[in-house]
Amino acid sequence: MRKKIFFGAVSDVDLRLMRVLTKVVECGSLSAAETELGVGRSTISRQITDIETRLGMRLLHRERGRRGFQLTQHGQKAMVYIEQMLAAADQFVEGIATINENLVGKLDICMTDFTYTDEGNPLTEVMRTFNQLAPNVTINLMVGSPREIERRLIERSAHIGILHRYTSFDELTYEPIYGEVSSVYAGETHPLAQQLRQSGKITAKEAQTYQLISREYRESSLQTGLKSRFKRGPVVRETEAVAALVKAGVYLGYLPDHYFDGREPDFFKILPSTFSYKSTVHMAFHRTKVLSPHASEFLRLMRAKASGTRAD
């Protein structure tokens, strides 16, 4: 690529191209970014070429096969400044809105999977109320593991996280919002489910002879203590993966009780008096980051709604 010196003002087109590049890097490939960006791969490829031409350097090294591309050395260095530029642009919009006393911009929220279905979780209702108060704020909702959510909050790529607090980071503030009960479940074809249908009785010793699904991230001492009583089964990341394996009747697994509200009885709860436990779901945000007006308003609504449903 022909070298040239980048100078002058950064235009709206430049910012748009930088956001495309950032999304491609986040997704890991052009094909994966198609859905996120809502445009075809050829268009994305042309936009990447445009930003490379604009900056006068090769940012991505295209590869054949599944990997798609790698950031070049110049690209790795440039991404640091591109992310700073985009963050500054967002802060500018939010700051001007503050002066005008308007709520505009975007609000990035992360949550662990299968938390929104719990009636105790105020998130869905608060999003509805917030949209009425601030219709010009775009809410971006992402799902991830507690570890991923905390990383995003620490890196300041998310404003608010809804998660189970298994660890504590000094950079973050955690506030409890509601309690969640989880139990051991078996699919309808699992031997324990068949035993329940036939005799209605199971002992803890019998249940513990079967494999239990584990999660790939660190959990509380209460959870690890209960799970250590079972034979160790596969390790998965998402709650949906646990549900699929349990439904297949192959393994036992811990699932939140609210997941089964209104569902067909194809899952059987195993000895809840022995194995069930209650955990607290928290709302987390960066301790030192000055929140935008709309993020602060969202926190206020969450606190107000959670005050009547908060776990002990």
PDB file of C-alpha atoms in Angstrom:
ATOM      1  CA  MET A   1       0.000   0.000   0.000  1.00  0.00           C
ATOM      2  CA  ARG A   2       1.265   3.450  -0.902  1.00  0.00           C
ATOM      3  CA  LYS A   3       2.419   5.323   2.183  1.00  0.00           C
ATOM      4  CA  LYS A   4       0.997   8.758   2.833  1.00  0.00           C
ATOM      5  CA  ILE A   5       0.775  10.988   5.878  1.00  0.00           C
ATOM      6  CA  PHE A   6      -2.618  11.253   7.551  1.00  0.00           C
ATOM      7  CA  PHE A   7      -3.444  14.795   8.636  1.00  0.00           C
ATOM      8  CA  GLY A   8      -6.378  17.140   8.795  1.00  0.00           C
ATOM      9  CA  ALA A   9      -9.849  16.867  10.304  1.00  0.00           C
ATOM     10  CA  VAL A  10     -11.534  13.554  11.055  1.00  0.00           C
ATOM     11  CA  SER A  11     -14.819  13.475   9.166  1.00  0.00           C
ATOM     12  CA  ASP A  12     -18.088  11.674   9.862  1.00  0.00           C
ATOM     13  CA  VAL A  13     -17.136   9.256   7.084  1.00  0.00           C
ATOM     14  CA  ASP A  14     -13.857   8.490   8.870  1.00  0.00           C
ATOM     15  CA  LEU A  15     -15.713   7.771  12.110  1.00  0.00           C
ATOM     16  CA  ARG A  16     -18.166   5.510  10.296  1.00  0.00           C
ATOM     17  CA  LEU A  17     -15.318   3.560   8.681  1.00  0.00           C
ATOM     18  CA  MET A  18     -13.566   3.255  12.045  1.00  0.00           C
ATOM     19  CA  ARG A  19     -16.727   1.802  13.572  1.00  0.00           C
ATOM     20  CA  VAL A  20     -16.941  -0.735  10.745  1.00  0.00           C
ATOM     21  CA  LEU A  21     -13.323  -1.747  11.323  1.00  0.00           C
ATOM     22  CA  THR A  22     -13.903  -2.036  15.081  1.00  0.00           C
ATOM     23  CA  LYS A  23     -16.940  -4.270  14.545  1.00  0.00           C
ATOM     24  CA  VAL A  24     -15.033  -6.502  12.115  1.00  0.00           C
ATOM     25  CA  VAL A  25     -12.193  -6.910  14.616  1.00  0.00           C
ATOM     26  CA  GLU A  26     -14.691  -7.626  17.394  1.00  0.00           C
ATOM     27  CA  CYS A  27     -16.511 -10.270  15.313  1.00  0.00           C
ATOM     28  CA  GLY A  28     -13.300 -11.906  14.104  1.00  0.00           C
ATOM     29  CA  SER A  29     -14.198 -12.174  10.427  1.00  0.00           C
ATOM     30  CA  LEU A  30     -15.945 -10.340   7.608  1.00  0.00           C
ATOM     31  CA  SER A  31     -18.678 -12.970   7.348  1.00  0.00           C
ATOM     32  CA  ALA A  32     -19.472 -12.766  11.076  1.00  0.00           C
ATOM     33  CA  ALA A  33     -19.646  -8.965  10.832  1.00  0.00           C
ATOM     34  CA  GLU A  34     -22.214  -9.100   8.004  1.00  0.00           C
ATOM     35  CA  THR A  35     -25.109  -9.756  10.366  1.00  0.00           C
ATOM     36  CA  GLU A  36     -23.919  -7.209  12.922  1.00  0.00           C
ATOM     37  CA  LEU A  37     -23.462  -4.440  10.364  1.00  0.00           C
ATOM     38  CA  GLY A  38     -26.382  -5.344   8.118  1.00  0.00           C
ATOM     39  CA  VAL A  39     -24.363  -5.084   4.884  1.00  0.00           C
ATOM     40  CA  GLY A  40     -22.692  -7.563   2.561  1.00  0.00           C
ATOM     41  CA  ARG A  41     -19.148  -8.838   2.813  1.00  0.00           C
ATOM     42  CA  SER A  42     -18.056  -7.024  -0.356  1.00  0.00           C
ATOM     43  CA  THR A  43     -19.268  -3.715   1.073  1.00  0.00           C
ATOM     44  CA  ILE A  44     -17.439  -4.326   4.336  1.00  0.00           C
ATOM     45  CA  SER A  45     -14.272  -5.282   2.462  1.00  0.00           C
ATOM     46  CA  ARG A  46     -14.461  -2.054   0.440  1.00  0.00           C
ATOM     47  CA  GLN A  47     -14.961  -0.006   3.621  1.00  0.00           C
ATOM     48  CA  ILE A  48     -11.897  -1.626   5.205  1.00  0.00           C
ATOM     49  CA  THR A  49      -9.890  -0.749   2.106  1.00  0.00           C
ATOM     50  CA  ASP A  50     -11.200   2.829   2.336  1.00  0.00           C
ATOM     51  CA  ILE A  51     -10.036   3.297   5.931  1.00  0.00           C
ATOM     52  CA  GLU A  52      -6.677   1.703   5.105  1.00  0.00           C
ATOM     53  CA  THR A  53      -6.281   4.115   2.199  1.00  0.00           C
ATOM     54  CA  ARG A  54      -7.348   7.019   4.379  1.00  0.00           C
ATOM     55  CA  LEU A  55      -4.787   6.180   7.080  1.00  0.00           C
ATOM     56  CA  GLY A  56      -2.101   5.150   4.603  1.00  0.00           C
ATOM     57  CA  MET A  57      -1.347   1.775   6.147  1.00  0.00           C
ATOM     58  CA  ARG A  58      -2.375  -1.866   5.937  1.00  0.00           C
ATOM     59  CA  LEU A  59      -4.541  -2.676   8.965  1.00  0.00           C
ATOM     60  CA  LEU A  60      -5.704  -6.215   8.216  1.00  0.00           C
ATOM     61  CA  HIS A  61      -3.831  -9.107   6.682  1.00  0.00           C
ATOM     62  CA  ARG A  62      -6.360 -11.203   4.731  1.00  0.00           C
ATOM     63  CA  GLU A  63      -6.006 -14.975   5.040  1.00  0.00           C
ATOM     64  CA  ARG A  64      -7.601 -17.800   3.174  1.00  0.00           C
ATOM     65  CA  GLY A  65      -9.717 -20.245   5.124  1.00  0.00           C
ATOM     66  CA  ARG A  66     -11.738 -19.881   8.298  1.00  0.00           C
ATOM     67  CA  ARG A  67      -9.525 -17.405  10.148  1.00  0.00           C
ATOM     68  CA  GLY A  68     -10.282 -14.670   7.669  1.00  0.00           C
ATOM     69  CA  PHE A  69      -7.754 -12.042   8.749  1.00  0.00           C
ATOM     70  CA  GLN A  70      -5.246 -10.878  11.327  1.00  0.00           C
ATOM     71  CA  LEU A  71      -4.428  -7.389  12.483  1.00  0.00           C
ATOM     72  CA  THR A  72      -1.075  -6.258  11.142  1.00  0.00           C
ATOM     73  CA  GLN A  73       1.436  -4.688  13.512  1.00  0.00           C
ATOM     74  CA  HIS A  74       0.351  -1.277  12.245  1.00  0.00           C
ATOM     75  CA  GLY A  75      -3.265  -2.353  12.675  1.00  0.00           C
ATOM     76  CA  GLN A  76      -2.734  -3.372  16.306  1.00  0.00           C
ATOM     77  CA  LYS A  77      -1.204   0.014  17.099  1.00  0.00           C
ATOM     78  CA  ALA A  78      -3.824   1.917  15.109  1.00  0.00           C
ATOM     79  CA  MET A  79      -6.713   0.153  16.885  1.00  0.00           C
ATOM     80  CA  VAL A  80      -5.611   1.679  20.201  1.00  0.00           C
ATOM     81  CA  TYR A  81      -6.043   5.192  18.798  1.00  0.00           C
ATOM     82  CA  ILE A  82      -9.167   4.313  16.830  1.00  0.00           C
ATOM     83  CA  GLU A  83     -10.882   3.057  19.988  1.00  0.00           C
ATOM     84  CA  GLN A  84      -9.819   6.218  21.813  1.00  0.00           C
ATOM     85  CA  MET A  85     -11.194   8.350  18.988  1.00  0.00           C
ATOM     86  CA  LEU A  86     -14.558   6.562  18.960  1.00  0.00           C
ATOM     87  CA  ALA A  87     -14.834   6.766  22.743  1.00  0.00           C
ATOM     88  CA  ALA A  88     -14.061  10.496  22.610  1.00  0.00           C
ATOM     89  CA  ALA A  89     -16.709  10.992  19.897  1.00  0.00           C
ATOM     90  CA  ASP A  90     -19.313   9.243  22.056  1.00  0.00           C
ATOM     91  CA  GLN A  91     -18.305  11.329  25.072  1.00  0.00           C
ATOM     92  CA  PHE A  92     -18.620  14.493  22.985  1.00  0.00           C
ATOM     93  CA  VAL A  93     -22.190  13.621  21.991  1.00  0.00           C
ATOM     94  CA  GLU A  94     -23.095  12.773  25.585  1.00  0.00           C
ATOM     95  CA  GLY A  95     -21.413  15.919  26.904  1.00  0.00           C
ATOM     96  CA  ILE A  96     -23.236  18.233  24.496  1.00  0.00           C
ATOM     97  CA  ALA A  97     -26.468  16.483  25.388  1.00  0.00           C
ATOM     98  CA  THR A  98     -25.754  17.160  29.056  1.00  0.00           C
ATOM     99  CA  ILE A  99     -25.372  20.880  28.361  1.00  0.00           C
ATOM    100  CA  ASN A 100     -28.662  20.850  26.471  1.00  0.00           C
ATOM    101  CA  GLU A 101     -30.237  18.676  29.193  1.00  0.00           C
ATOM    102  CA  ASN A 102     -31.156  16.055  26.620  1.00  0.00           C
ATOM    103  CA  LEU A 103     -30.754  12.295  26.973  1.00  0.00           C
ATOM    104  CA  VAL A 104     -29.162  11.007  23.765  1.00  0.00           C
ATOM    105  CA  GLY A 105     -26.445   8.560  22.796  1.00  0.00           C
ATOM    106  CA  LYS A 106     -26.186   4.861  23.526  1.00  0.00           C
ATOM    107  CA  LEU A 107     -26.373   2.685  26.601  1.00  0.00           C
ATOM    108  CA  ASP A 108     -24.400  -0.584  26.586  1.00  0.00           C
ATOM    109  CA  ILE A 109     -25.743  -3.228  28.967  1.00  0.00           C
ATOM    110  CA  CYS A 110     -24.356  -6.734  29.485  1.00  0.00           C
ATOM    111  CA  MET A 111     -26.183  -9.573  31.209  1.00  0.00           C
ATOM    112  CA  THR A 112     -25.710 -13.267  31.873  1.00  0.00           C
ATOM    113  CA  ASP A 113     -27.937 -15.562  29.829  1.00  0.00           C
ATOM    114  CA  PHE A 114     -31.381 -16.611  31.060  1.00  0.00           C
ATOM    115  CA  THR A 115     -31.590 -13.829  33.648  1.00  0.00           C
ATOM    116  CA  TYR A 116     -34.232 -11.782  31.830  1.00  0.00           C
ATOM    117  CA  THR A 117     -36.890 -14.504  32.300  1.00  0.00           C
ATOM    118  CA  ASP A 118     -36.832 -14.139  36.087  1.00  0.00           C
ATOM    119  CA  GLU A 119     -39.795 -12.080  37.321  1.00  0.00           C
ATOM    120  CA  GLY A 120     -37.528 -10.649  40.003  1.00  0.00           C
ATOM    121  CA  ASN A 121     -35.193  -9.118  37.417  1.00  0.00           C
ATOM    122  CA  PRO A 122     -36.251  -5.470  36.906  1.00  0.00           C
ATOM    123  CA  LEU A 123     -34.257  -5.069  33.681  1.00  0.00           C
ATOM    124  CA  THR A 124     -37.058  -5.616  31.145  1.00  0.00           C
ATOM    125  CA  GLU A 125     -39.506  -3.280  32.853  1.00  0.00           C
ATOM    126  CA  VAL A 126     -36.838  -0.630  33.433  1.00  0.00           C
ATOM    127  CA  MET A 127     -35.837  -0.708  29.748  1.00  0.00           C
ATOM    128  CA  ARG A 128     -39.487  -0.098  28.838  1.00  0.00           C
ATOM    129  CA  THR A 129     -39.754   2.844  31.253  1.00  0.00           C
ATOM    130  CA  PHE A 130     -36.385   4.230  30.216  1.00  0.00           C
ATOM    131  CA  ASN A 131     -37.336   4.192  26.529  1.00  0.00           C
ATOM    132  CA  GLN A 132     -40.333   6.375  27.343  1.00  0.00           C
ATOM    133  CA  LEU A 133     -38.131   8.853  29.230  1.00  0.00           C
ATOM    134  CA  ALA A 134     -35.235   8.814  26.783  1.00  0.00           C
ATOM    135  CA  PRO A 135     -36.449   7.713  23.331  1.00  0.00           C
ATOM    136  CA  ASN A 136     -33.285   9.100  21.682  1.00  0.00           C
ATOM    137  CA  VAL A 137     -30.981   6.760  23.612  1.00  0.00           C
ATOM    138  CA  THR A 138     -30.169   3.475  21.869  1.00  0.00           C
ATOM    139  CA  ILE A 139     -29.944   0.494  24.228  1.00  0.00           C
ATOM    140  CA  ASN A 140     -27.404  -2.156  23.200  1.00  0.00           C
ATOM    141  CA  LEU A 141     -27.926  -5.428  25.083  1.00  0.00           C
ATOM    142  CA  MET A 142     -25.190  -8.087  25.094  1.00  0.00           C
ATOM    143  CA  VAL A 143     -25.095 -11.523  26.698  1.00  0.00           C
ATOM    144  CA  GLY A 144     -21.952 -13.064  28.170  1.00  0.00           C
ATOM    145  CA  SER A 145     -20.414 -14.919  31.069  1.00  0.00           C
ATOM    146  CA  PRO A 146     -19.767 -13.059  34.355  1.00  0.00           C
ATOM    147  CA  ARG A 147     -16.069 -12.944  33.470  1.00  0.00           C
ATOM    148  CA  GLU A 148     -16.771 -11.385  30.064  1.00  0.00           C
ATOM    149  CA  ILE A 149     -19.158  -8.835  31.553  1.00  0.00           C
ATOM    150  CA  GLU A 150     -16.657  -7.752  34.182  1.00  0.00           C
ATOM    151  CA  ARG A 151     -13.964  -7.430  31.519  1.00  0.00           C
ATOM    152  CA  ARG A 152     -16.191  -5.166  29.423  1.00  0.00           C
ATOM    153  CA  LEU A 153     -17.003  -3.017  32.447  1.00  0.00           C
ATOM    154  CA  ILE A 154     -13.345  -2.701  33.429  1.00  0.00           C
ATOM    155  CA  GLU A 155     -12.374  -1.854  29.842  1.00  0.00           C
ATOM    156  CA  ARG A 156     -15.267   0.642  29.833  1.00  0.00           C
ATOM    157  CA  SER A 157     -16.835  -0.848  26.717  1.00  0.00           C
ATOM    158  CA  ALA A 158     -20.073  -1.340  28.665  1.00  0.00           C
ATOM    159  CA  HIS A 159     -21.932   0.898  31.106  1.00  0.00           C
ATOM    160  CA  ILE A 160     -23.886  -1.592  33.233  1.00  0.00           C
ATOM    161  CA  GLY A 161     -23.684  -5.340  33.859  1.00  0.00           C
ATOM    162  CA  ILE A 162     -26.282  -7.749  35.265  1.00  0.00           C
ATOM    163  CA  LEU A 163     -24.453 -10.761  36.654  1.00  0.00           C
ATOM    164  CA  HIS A 164     -23.831 -13.220  39.461  1.00  0.00           C
ATOM    165  CA  ARG A 165     -20.993 -11.975  41.638  1.00  0.00           C
ATOM    166  CA  TYR A 166     -18.487 -14.829  41.870  1.00  0.00           C
ATOM    167  CA  THR A 167     -15.442 -12.582  42.207  1.00  0.00           C
ATOM    168  CA  SER A 168     -14.882  -8.940  43.094  1.00  0.00           C
ATOM    169  CA  PHE A 169     -12.806  -6.389  41.218  1.00  0.00           C
ATOM    170  CA  ASP A 170     -11.693  -3.168  42.872  1.00  0.00           C
ATOM    171  CA  GLU A 171     -12.536  -1.247  39.701  1.00  0.00           C
ATOM    172  CA  LEU A 172     -16.225  -2.196  39.902  1.00  0.00           C
ATOM    173  CA  THR A 173     -19.164  -1.411  42.170  1.00  0.00           C
ATOM    174  CA  TYR A 174     -21.653  -4.242  42.749  1.00  0.00           C
ATOM    175  CA  GLU A 175     -25.224  -3.701  43.947  1.00  0.00           C
ATOM    176  CA  PRO A 176     -27.632  -6.604  44.673  1.00  0.00           C
ATOM    177  CA  ILE A 177     -30.924  -6.400  42.783  1.00  0.00           C
ATOM    178  CA  TYR A 178     -32.715  -9.744  43.211  1.00  0.00           C
ATOM    179  CA  GLY A 179     -32.380 -13.371  44.268  1.00  0.00           C
ATOM    180  CA  GLU A 180     -32.404 -16.429  42.022  1.00  0.00           C
ATOM    181  CA  VAL A 181     -33.093 -20.045  43.033  1.00  0.00           C
ATOM    182  CA  SER A 182     -31.347 -22.835  41.110  1.00  0.00           C
ATOM    183  CA  SER A 183     -31.903 -26.584  41.345  1.00  0.00           C
ATOM    184  CA  VAL A 184     -30.591 -29.836  39.902  1.00  0.00           C
ATOM    185  CA  TYR A 185     -32.687 -31.045  36.964  1.00  0.00           C
ATOM    186  CA  ALA A 186     -32.899 -34.239  34.934  1.00  0.00           C
ATOM    187  CA  GLY A 187     -34.433 -34.706  31.482  1.00  0.00           C
ATOM    188  CA  GLU A 188     -37.491 -36.922  31.127  1.00  0.00           C
ATOM    189  CA  THR A 189     -35.426 -39.801  29.692  1.00  0.00           C
ATOM    190  CA  HIS A 190     -32.775 -39.699  32.402  1.00  0.00           C
ATOM    191  CA  PRO A 191     -32.741 -42.737  34.737  1.00  0.00           C
ATOM    192  CA  LEU A 192     -33.493 -40.529  37.750  1.00  0.00           C
ATOM    193  CA  ALA A 193     -36.573 -39.075  36.032  1.00  0.00           C
ATOM    194  CA  GLN A 194     -37.815 -42.575  35.275  1.00  0.00           C
ATOM    195  CA  GLN A 195     -37.209 -43.572  38.891  1.00  0.00           C
ATOM    196  CA  LEU A 196     -39.199 -40.555  40.073  1.00  0.00           C
ATOM    197  CA  ARG A 197     -42.129 -41.493  37.860  1.00  0.00           C
ATOM    198  CA  GLN A 198     -42.096 -45.083  39.062  1.00  0.00           C
ATOM    199  CA  SER A 199     -41.477 -44.762  42.798  1.00  0.00           C
ATOM    200  CA  GLY A 200     -41.429 -41.053  43.528  1.00  0.00           C
ATOM    201  CA  LYS A 201     -38.330 -41.542  45.670  1.00  0.00           C
ATOM    202  CA  ILE A 202     -34.645 -40.753  45.163  1.00  0.00           C
ATOM    203  CA  THR A 203     -31.861 -40.551  47.699  1.00  0.00           C
ATOM    204  CA  ALA A 204     -29.002 -38.075  47.591  1.00  0.00           C
ATOM    205  CA  LYS A 205     -26.563 -40.962  47.383  1.00  0.00           C
ATOM    206  CA  GLU A 206     -28.318 -42.292  44.272  1.00  0.00           C
ATOM    207  CA  ALA A 207     -28.402 -38.889  42.597  1.00  0.00           C
ATOM    208  CA  GLN A 208     -24.711 -38.327  43.209  1.00  0.00           C
ATOM    209  CA  THR A 209     -23.741 -41.397  41.193  1.00  0.00           C
ATOM    210  CA  TYR A 210     -24.638 -39.512  37.994  1.00  0.00           C
ATOM    211  CA  GLN A 211     -22.603 -36.913  36.108  1.00  0.00           C
ATOM    212  CA  LEU A 212     -23.367 -33.237  36.668  1.00  0.00           C
ATOM    213  CA  ILE A 213     -22.596 -30.492  34.148  1.00  0.00           C
ATOM    214  CA  SER A 214     -20.046 -27.887  35.242  1.00  0.00           C
ATOM    215  CA  ARG A 215     -19.558 -24.278  34.140  1.00  0.00           C
ATOM    216  CA  GLU A 216     -16.284 -23.035  32.702  1.00  0.00           C
ATOM    217  CA  TYR A 217     -16.120 -19.955  34.923  1.00  0.00           C
ATOM    218  CA  ARG A 218     -15.469 -19.663  38.647  1.00  0.00           C
ATOM    219  CA  GLU A 219     -18.497 -19.989  40.930  1.00  0.00           C
ATOM    220  CA  SER A 220     -19.242 -19.404  44.601  1.00  0.00           C
ATOM    221  CA  SER A 221     -17.986 -21.786  47.289  1.00  0.00           C
ATOM    222  CA  LEU A 222     -21.596 -22.851  47.936  1.00  0.00           C
ATOM    223  CA  GLN A 223     -22.090 -23.862  44.316  1.00  0.00           C
ATOM    224  CA  THR A 224     -18.761 -25.627  43.964  1.00  0.00           C
ATOM    225  CA  GLY A 225     -19.390 -27.450  47.239  1.00  0.00           C
ATOM    226  CA  LEU A 226     -22.751 -28.775  46.061  1.00  0.00           C
ATOM    227  CA  LYS A 227     -21.440 -29.725  42.621  1.00  0.00           C
ATOM    228  CA  SER A 228     -18.409 -31.530  44.041  1.00  0.00           C
ATOM    229  CA  ARG A 229     -20.751 -34.121  45.528  1.00  0.00           C
ATOM    230  CA  PHE A 230     -21.598 -35.390  42.019  1.00  0.00           C
ATOM    231  CA  LYS A 231     -19.538 -37.088  39.364  1.00  0.00           C
ATOM    232  CA  ARG A 232     -18.007 -34.459  37.105  1.00  0.00           C
ATOM    233  CA  GLY A 233     -19.649 -34.149  33.710  1.00  0.00           C
ATOM    234  CA  PRO A 234     -18.918 -31.905  30.719  1.00  0.00           C
ATOM    235  CA  VAL A 235     -17.905 -28.276  31.154  1.00  0.00           C
ATOM    236  CA  VAL A 236     -20.006 -25.701  29.276  1.00  0.00           C
ATOM    237  CA  ARG A 237     -20.285 -21.954  29.090  1.00  0.00           C
ATOM    238  CA  GLU A 238     -23.942 -21.008  28.570  1.00  0.00           C
ATOM    239  CA  THR A 239     -27.051 -21.902  30.548  1.00  0.00           C
ATOM    240  CA  GLU A 240     -28.736 -22.851  27.273  1.00  0.00           C
ATOM    241  CA  ALA A 241     -26.054 -25.493  26.751  1.00  0.00           C
ATOM    242  CA  VAL A 242     -26.809 -26.906  30.203  1.00  0.00           C
ATOM    243  CA  ALA A 243     -30.532 -27.043  29.380  1.00  0.00           C
ATOM    244  CA  ALA A 244     -29.903 -28.830  26.059  1.00  0.00           C
ATOM    245  CA  LEU A 245     -27.703 -31.505  27.656  1.00  0.00           C
ATOM    246  CA  VAL A 246     -30.142 -32.000  30.507  1.00  0.00           C
ATOM    247  CA  LYS A 247     -33.104 -32.298  28.142  1.00  0.00           C
ATOM    248  CA  ALA A 248     -31.236 -34.984  26.202  1.00  0.00           C
ATOM    249  CA  GLY A 249     -31.392 -37.109  29.352  1.00  0.00           C
ATOM    250  CA  VAL A 250     -27.642 -37.681  29.431  1.00  0.00           C
ATOM    251  CA  TYR A 251     -26.537 -35.522  32.356  1.00  0.00           C
ATOM    252  CA  LEU A 252     -27.850 -33.719  35.409  1.00  0.00           C
ATOM    253  CA  GLY A 253     -27.462 -29.958  35.523  1.00  0.00           C
ATOM    254  CA  TYR A 254     -28.126 -26.897  37.641  1.00  0.00           C
ATOM    255  CA  LEU A 255     -30.687 -24.562  36.075  1.00  0.00           C
ATOM    256  CA  PRO A 256     -32.567 -21.530  37.461  1.00  0.00           C
ATOM    257  CA  ASP A 257     -36.073 -22.456  38.580  1.00  0.00           C
ATOM    258  CA  HIS A 258     -37.634 -19.493  36.762  1.00  0.00           C
ATOM    259  CA  TYR A 259     -36.501 -21.036  33.462  1.00  0.00           C
ATOM    260  CA  PHE A 260     -39.304 -23.592  33.777  1.00  0.00           C
ATOM    261  CA  ASP A 261     -42.212 -21.237  34.497  1.00  0.00           C
ATOM    262  CA  GLY A 262     -44.975 -22.140  32.056  1.00  0.00           C
ATOM    263  CA  ARG A 263     -42.959 -24.869  30.347  1.00  0.00           C
ATOM    264  CA  GLU A 264     -43.971 -28.442  29.708  1.00  0.00           C
ATOM    265  CA  PRO A 265     -42.894 -30.869  32.470  1.00  0.00           C
ATOM    266  CA  ASP A 266     -40.073 -32.479  30.481  1.00  0.00           C
ATOM    267  CA  PHE A 267     -37.555 -31.592  33.208  1.00  0.00           C
ATOM    268  CA  PHE A 268     -37.593 -33.120  36.677  1.00  0.00           C
ATOM    269  CA  LYS A 269     -36.285 -31.313  39.754  1.00  0.00           C
ATOM    270  CA  ILE A 270     -34.036 -33.547  41.834  1.00  0.00           C
ATOM    271  CA  LEU A 271     -34.199 -33.308  45.653  1.00  0.00           C
ATOM    272  CA  PRO A 272     -34.604 -29.518  45.940  1.00  0.00           C
ATOM    273  CA  SER A 273     -34.449 -29.630  49.751  1.00  0.00           C
ATOM    274  CA  THR A 274     -30.927 -31.078  49.445  1.00  0.00           C
ATOM    275  CA  PHE A 275     -29.428 -29.572  46.302  1.00  0.00           C
ATOM    276  CA  SER A 276     -31.230 -26.277  45.568  1.00  0.00           C
ATOM    277  CA  TYR A 277     -29.614 -22.975  46.496  1.00  0.00           C
ATOM    278  CA  LYS A 278     -30.371 -19.257  46.291  1.00  0.00           C
ATOM    279  CA  SER A 279     -27.899 -16.780  44.817  1.00  0.00           C
ATOM    280  CA  THR A 280     -27.938 -13.017  44.413  1.00  0.00           C
ATOM    281  CA  VAL A 281     -27.834 -11.297  41.036  1.00  0.00           C
ATOM    282  CA  HIS A 282     -25.997  -7.980  41.020  1.00  0.00           C
ATOM    283  CA  MET A 283     -25.899  -4.814  38.975  1.00  0.00           C
ATOM    284  CA  ALA A 284     -22.307  -3.699  38.364  1.00  0.00           C
ATOM    285  CA  PHE A 285     -20.668  -0.603  36.899  1.00  0.00           C
ATOM    286  CA  HIS A 286     -17.239   1.028  36.859  1.00  0.00           C
ATOM    287  CA  ARG A 287     -16.331   2.559  40.197  1.00  0.00           C
ATOM    288  CA  THR A 288     -14.400   5.567  38.891  1.00  0.00           C
ATOM    289  CA  LYS A 289     -15.952   6.195  35.477  1.00  0.00           C
ATOM    290  CA  VAL A 290     -18.145   9.301  35.389  1.00  0.00           C
ATOM    291  CA  LEU A 291     -21.418   7.966  34.034  1.00  0.00           C
ATOM    292  CA  SER A 292     -23.313   9.834  31.364  1.00  0.00           C
ATOM    293  CA  PRO A 293     -26.676  11.380  32.323  1.00  0.00           C
ATOM    294  CA  HIS A 294     -28.626   8.636  30.591  1.00  0.00           C
ATOM    295  CA  ALA A 295     -26.582   5.857  32.264  1.00  0.00           C
ATOM    296  CA  SER A 296     -27.121   7.526  35.635  1.00  0.00           C
ATOM    297  CA  GLU A 297     -30.852   7.741  34.959  1.00  0.00           C
ATOM    298  CA  PHE A 298     -30.968   4.060  34.041  1.00  0.00           C
ATOM    299  CA  LEU A 299     -29.177   3.175  37.293  1.00  0.00           C
ATOM    300  CA  ARG A 300     -31.686   5.261  39.234  1.00  0.00           C
ATOM    301  CA  LEU A 301     -34.601   3.394  37.671  1.00  0.00           C
ATOM    302  CA  MET A 302     -32.966   0.016  38.336  1.00  0.00           C
ATOM    303  CA  ARG A 303     -32.379   0.877  41.990  1.00  0.00           C
ATOM    304  CA  ALA A 304     -35.923   2.114  42.452  1.00  0.00           C
ATOM    305  CA  LYS A 305     -37.435  -0.994  40.879  1.00  0.00           C
ATOM    306  CA  ALA A 306     -35.050  -3.407  42.596  1.00  0.00           C
ATOM    307  CA  SER A 307     -35.746  -2.019  46.077  1.00  0.00           C
ATOM    308  CA  GLY A 308     -38.927  -4.074  46.340  1.00  0.00           C
ATOM    309  CA  THR A 309     -37.463  -7.306  44.918  1.00  0.00           C
ATOM    310  CA  ARG A 310     -33.906  -7.301  46.278  1.00  0.00           C
ATOM    311  CA  ALA A 311     -32.636 -10.488  47.846  1.00  0.00           C
ATOM    312  CA  ASP A 312     -31.912 -10.558  51.556  1.00  0.00           C
TER     313      ASP A 312
END
